[in-house]
Coordinates of C-alpha atoms and ligand atoms in Angstrom, one line a residue:
M87 CA 0.0 0.0 0.0
L88 CA 1.2 3.6 -0.7
D89 CA 2.3 5.8 2.2
P90 CA -0.8 8.1 2.8
S91 CA 1.4 10.9 4.1
K92 CA 2.7 11.3 0.5
F93 CA -0.8 12.0 -1.0
V94 CA -1.4 15.5 -2.4
A95 CA -5.0 15.3 -3.5
L96 CA -7.1 17.8 -5.3
V97 CA -10.8 17.2 -4.6
T98 CA -13.5 19.1 -6.5
G99 CA -16.9 19.6 -4.8
A100 CA -15.4 19.2 -1.3
T101 CA -18.1 21.4 0.3
A102 CA -20.6 18.6 0.7
G103 CA -21.4 14.9 0.5
M104 CA -18.8 12.6 -1.0
G105 CA -16.3 15.3 -1.8
E106 CA -16.2 16.5 1.7
A107 CA -15.9 13.0 3.0
I108 CA -13.1 12.2 0.6
A109 CA -11.1 15.3 1.6
R110 CA -11.6 14.3 5.2
R111 CA -10.4 10.8 4.6
F112 CA -7.2 11.8 2.9
V113 CA -6.3 14.4 5.5
E114 CA -7.1 12.2 8.4
A115 CA -4.8 9.5 6.9
G116 CA -2.0 12.0 6.9
G117 CA -2.2 13.4 3.3
R118 CA -2.6 16.9 2.0
V119 CA -5.7 18.0 0.2
V120 CA -6.6 21.0 -2.0
A121 CA -10.3 21.2 -1.2
T122 CA -12.3 23.1 -3.8
G123 CA -15.9 24.1 -4.5
R124 CA -17.9 27.2 -5.0
R125 CA -19.0 27.8 -1.3
A126 CA -16.1 29.5 0.3
D127 CA -17.7 29.5 3.8
R128 CA -17.9 25.8 3.8
L129 CA -14.3 25.4 2.6
A130 CA -13.1 27.7 5.4
R131 CA -15.0 25.7 8.0
L132 CA -13.5 22.5 6.8
A133 CA -10.0 24.1 6.8
G134 CA -10.6 25.3 10.4
E135 CA -11.6 21.8 11.4
L136 CA -8.9 19.8 9.6
G137 CA -5.9 22.1 9.9
E138 CA -3.0 23.1 7.8
R139 CA -2.9 19.9 5.7
L140 CA -6.1 21.1 4.0
H141 CA -5.8 24.0 1.5
P142 CA -9.2 25.6 0.7
A143 CA -9.6 27.1 -2.7
E144 CA -12.8 28.4 -4.3
L145 CA -13.3 26.9 -7.8
D146 CA -16.2 26.5 -10.2
V147 CA -15.3 23.5 -12.3
R148 CA -17.0 25.0 -15.3
D149 CA -14.3 27.6 -15.5
Y150 CA -11.1 26.2 -17.1
A151 CA -9.1 29.4 -16.8
A152 CA -9.8 29.5 -13.0
A153 CA -8.6 25.9 -12.7
E154 CA -5.3 26.7 -14.4
A155 CA -4.9 29.9 -12.2
L156 CA -5.6 27.9 -9.1
L157 CA -2.9 25.3 -9.9
A158 CA -0.4 28.1 -10.6
S159 CA -1.1 29.8 -7.3
L160 CA -0.9 26.8 -4.9
P161 CA 1.5 27.0 -2.0
E162 CA 4.6 24.8 -2.3
P163 CA 3.4 21.9 -0.1
F164 CA 0.3 21.5 -2.3
R165 CA 1.9 21.9 -5.7
A166 CA 2.8 18.3 -6.6
I167 CA -0.7 17.0 -6.9
N168 CA -0.7 13.2 -7.3
V169 CA -4.4 12.3 -6.8
V170 CA -7.2 14.2 -8.5
V171 CA -10.7 13.4 -7.4
A172 CA -13.1 14.8 -10.0
N173 CA -16.2 14.6 -7.8
A174 CA -18.1 17.8 -8.4
G175 CA -21.4 17.1 -10.1
L176 CA -25.2 17.3 -9.9
A177 CA -28.5 16.1 -11.2
L178 CA -31.3 18.5 -11.8
G179 CA -34.9 17.4 -12.1
L180 CA -36.4 14.0 -12.9
K181 CA -38.8 14.9 -15.7
P182 CA -39.1 12.8 -18.9
A183 CA -37.1 14.1 -21.8
H184 CA -40.0 15.8 -23.6
E185 CA -40.8 17.9 -20.5
A186 CA -37.3 18.5 -19.0
D187 CA -36.0 22.0 -18.5
M188 CA -33.4 22.9 -21.1
E189 CA -31.5 25.0 -18.6
D190 CA -31.2 22.0 -16.2
W191 CA -29.8 19.9 -19.0
R192 CA -27.2 22.6 -19.9
R193 CA -26.1 22.9 -16.3
M194 CA -25.7 19.2 -15.9
I195 CA -23.6 19.0 -19.1
D196 CA -21.6 22.0 -18.1
T197 CA -20.8 20.7 -14.6
N198 CA -20.6 16.9 -15.1
V199 CA -19.0 16.8 -18.5
T200 CA -17.2 20.1 -19.2
G201 CA -16.3 20.4 -15.5
L202 CA -14.8 16.9 -15.5
V203 CA -12.8 17.5 -18.7
N204 CA -11.6 20.9 -17.3
T205 CA -10.4 19.3 -14.1
V206 CA -8.6 16.5 -15.8
R207 CA -7.0 18.6 -18.6
A208 CA -5.7 21.2 -16.1
T209 CA -4.1 18.6 -13.7
L210 CA -2.9 15.9 -16.1
P211 CA 0.3 17.5 -17.5
G212 CA 1.8 18.0 -14.1
M213 CA 1.1 14.4 -13.0
V214 CA 2.5 13.1 -16.3
E215 CA 5.6 15.2 -16.0
R216 CA 6.2 14.1 -12.4
G217 CA 5.7 10.4 -13.3
R218 CA 3.0 9.9 -10.7
G219 CA -0.7 10.5 -10.5
H220 CA -4.2 9.2 -10.2
V221 CA -7.4 10.5 -11.7
I222 CA -10.4 9.3 -9.7
A223 CA -13.7 10.4 -11.3
I224 CA -17.0 10.0 -9.5
G225 CA -19.3 8.5 -12.1
S226 CA -22.5 6.7 -11.2
I227 CA -24.4 3.5 -11.7
A228 CA -26.6 5.9 -13.7
G229 CA -23.9 5.8 -16.4
D230 CA -24.6 2.1 -16.9
Y231 CA -28.3 1.6 -16.0
P232 CA -31.0 4.0 -17.3
Y233 CA -34.0 5.0 -15.2
A234 CA -37.0 7.2 -16.0
G235 CA -36.1 10.8 -15.7
G236 CA -32.4 10.1 -15.6
N237 CA -31.9 11.1 -19.3
V238 CA -29.1 13.7 -19.4
Y239 CA -27.8 13.0 -15.9
G240 CA -27.2 9.3 -16.9
G241 CA -25.7 10.5 -20.2
T242 CA -23.2 12.7 -18.4
K243 CA -22.1 9.7 -16.2
A244 CA -21.8 7.5 -19.2
F245 CA -19.5 10.2 -20.6
A246 CA -17.4 10.0 -17.4
K247 CA -17.1 6.3 -17.7
Q248 CA -16.0 6.3 -21.3
F249 CA -13.7 9.3 -20.9
C250 CA -11.9 7.5 -18.0
L251 CA -11.5 4.4 -20.1
A252 CA -10.1 6.5 -23.0
L253 CA -7.7 8.3 -20.6
R254 CA -6.3 5.0 -19.5
S255 CA -5.4 4.3 -23.2
D256 CA -3.7 7.6 -23.6
L257 CA -1.8 7.3 -20.3
V258 CA -0.3 3.9 -20.7
G259 CA 3.4 4.3 -19.9
T260 CA 3.0 7.5 -17.9
S261 CA 2.4 5.8 -14.5
V262 CA -0.8 7.9 -14.1
R263 CA -3.7 5.7 -13.0
V264 CA -7.4 6.4 -13.9
T265 CA -10.4 5.1 -11.9
N266 CA -14.1 5.7 -12.4
I267 CA -16.0 5.1 -9.2
E268 CA -19.7 4.4 -9.9
P269 CA -21.8 4.6 -6.7
G270 CA -25.4 3.8 -6.3
M271 CA -27.7 5.7 -3.9
T272 CA -25.7 7.7 -1.4
E273 CA -27.3 10.1 1.1
T274 CA -25.7 13.5 0.5
E275 CA -27.1 16.8 -0.6
F276 CA -27.6 15.3 -4.1
S277 CA -31.4 14.9 -3.9
L278 CA -31.8 18.3 -2.3
V279 CA -30.0 19.8 -5.3
R280 CA -31.9 17.6 -7.8
F281 CA -35.3 18.7 -6.3
K282 CA -34.1 22.4 -5.9
G283 CA -34.3 22.7 -2.2
D284 CA -37.5 20.6 -1.7
E285 CA -36.5 19.0 1.6
A286 CA -39.5 16.6 1.9
R287 CA -39.1 15.3 -1.6
A288 CA -35.3 14.8 -1.1
A289 CA -35.8 13.0 2.2
S290 CA -38.4 10.7 0.7
V291 CA -35.8 9.3 -1.7
Y292 CA -33.9 7.8 1.2
E293 CA -36.8 7.0 3.5
G294 CA -36.8 3.4 4.8
A295 CA -33.8 2.4 2.8
E296 CA -30.3 1.7 4.0
V297 CA -28.3 3.6 1.5
M298 CA -24.5 4.5 1.4
S299 CA -22.9 7.5 2.9
G300 CA -20.3 9.9 1.6
A301 CA -17.8 8.2 4.0
D302 CA -18.5 4.8 2.3
V303 CA -17.6 6.3 -1.1
A304 CA -14.6 8.1 0.5
E305 CA -13.3 4.7 1.6
M306 CA -13.5 3.4 -1.9
A307 CA -11.6 6.4 -3.3
F308 CA -8.9 6.1 -0.6
W309 CA -8.5 2.3 -1.2
C310 CA -8.1 2.8 -5.0
A311 CA -5.5 5.5 -4.4
S312 CA -3.7 3.5 -1.7
L313 CA -3.1 0.4 -3.8
P314 CA 0.5 -0.3 -5.0
E315 CA 1.4 1.9 -8.0
H316 CA 1.4 -1.1 -10.3
V317 CA -2.3 -1.7 -9.6
S318 CA -4.9 0.4 -11.3
V319 CA -8.6 -0.1 -10.7
A320 CA -10.5 0.8 -13.9
R321 CA -14.1 0.9 -12.6
L322 CA -15.4 0.4 -9.1
Q323 CA -19.2 0.0 -9.0
A324 CA -20.9 -0.3 -5.7
T325 CA -24.5 0.0 -4.5
P326 CA -26.3 -0.3 -1.2
T327 CA -26.8 -4.0 -0.5
D328 CA -30.5 -3.6 -1.0
Q329 CA -30.2 -1.8 -4.3
A330 CA -30.0 -3.7 -7.6
F331 CA -29.3 -1.2 -10.3
A332 CA -31.2 2.0 -10.7
R333 CA -33.1 4.3 -8.4
P334 CA -35.7 3.6 -5.7
E335 CA -37.8 1.4 -7.9
M336 CA -35.0 -1.1 -7.8
M337 CA -34.5 -0.9 -4.1
R338 CA -35.9 -3.1 -1.3
R339 CA -37.3 -1.0 1.6
Ligands
NDP1439 P1 -23.7 16.9 -3.1 O1 -24.7 17.8 -3.6 O2 -23.7 16.6 -1.6 O3 -22.2 17.5 -3.4 C1 -22.0 18.0 -4.7 C2 -20.7 18.8 -4.7 O4 -20.4 19.2 -6.0 C3 -20.8 20.0 -3.8 O5 -19.6 20.1 -3.0 C4 -20.8 21.2 -4.8 O6 -20.1 22.3 -4.2 C5 -20.1 20.6 -6.0 N1 -20.4 21.3 -7.2 C6 -21.6 21.4 -7.9 N2 -21.5 22.2 -8.9 C7 -20.2 22.7 -8.9 C8 -19.5 23.5 -9.7 N3 -20.0 24.1 -10.8 N4 -18.2 23.8 -9.4 C9 -17.6 23.2 -8.4 N5 -18.2 22.4 -7.5 C10 -19.5 22.1 -7.8 O7 -23.7 15.5 -3.9 P2 -22.8 14.2 -3.9 O8 -21.8 14.3 -2.9 O9 -23.8 13.1 -3.9 O10 -22.2 14.3 -5.4 C11 -20.9 14.1 -5.6 C12 -20.8 13.3 -7.0 O11 -21.3 12.0 -6.8 C13 -21.5 13.9 -8.1 O12 -20.7 13.9 -9.3 C14 -22.7 13.0 -8.3 O13 -23.2 13.0 -9.6 C15 -22.1 11.7 -7.9 N6 -23.0 10.6 -7.5 C16 -23.9 10.8 -6.4 C17 -24.7 9.8 -6.0 C18 -25.7 9.9 -4.9 O14 -26.6 9.1 -4.8 N7 -25.6 10.9 -4.0 C19 -24.6 8.4 -6.6 C20 -23.6 8.4 -7.7 C21 -22.9 9.4 -8.1 P3 -20.6 23.8 -4.4 O15 -22.0 23.9 -4.5 O16 -20.0 24.5 -3.1 O17 -19.8 24.3 -5.6
8X3_1440 C1 -26.8 9.2 -8.5 C2 -27.5 7.9 -8.2 O1 -29.4 6.5 -9.0 O2 -30.0 8.7 -8.2 O3 -25.9 9.1 -9.4 O4 -28.9 8.4 -10.3 S1 -29.0 7.9 -9.0

């Protein structure tokens, strides 16, 4: 297993849910983390709690120039990033395609597809140059298994999966690993965002079901990153034990 104190991880979407849990997992294991997201207050709170091995940095993943500027401005102990967790993402709405809001579709594509590509393109050259690195994308089982209303969201996660597989082809011989983690239902702020602040509707998604937590997914990301450097997990798909493939309709309650 790799020495966790040598990890310098950049995590997108570290202000909530899985991203926050992943940042926490790497710092608590002794690594350094550049924790990013749009909500600066939450990043500051996390930095206050986790201490100097966490560097908070505001970043909207849709802005490629901002990602490059951030990398150029990192303090020395955080410059040699060797794990990139491209986690920032969202689903908006659950309407059938013929009724869906075009603006929701655009935002999902801008965040989950363009944001992922921006994060990877900005961080890859440094990792290739240093001969060490690991891209961990947070995809979803929705990238494999369709469900009603998952239209564009599932499409963006299918993109993440295929993009990661393609990256692996490009990166053979560079020592940079690529992993697409594909979780099933995980209780985070995901449904609150999907249903635009409707707390009752968001809570009903998880009611009576034993779903995964951000910490469960963080453990998967940490395990993939900790494996010896000659081992590269391509895809890691995991669901709650009571979920088969897709959303609640496939779940025992
Ligand atoms: P949360 O809503 O709890 O967290 C999402 C994170 O993404 C937040 O930190 C948010 O930060 C960040 N984010 C959203 N838009 C942007 C943006 N434009 N720029 C930067 N950061 C952004 O949801 P999850 O933790 O569940 O989601 C994390 C990932 O996991 C997503 O990619 C999601 O698709 C995926 N996923 C979720 C599953 C689930 O059941 N929860 C299952 C499978 C995959 P901020 O708003 O501060 O910018
Ligand atoms: C999020 C999981 O099943 O709600 O990727 O789409 S699901």
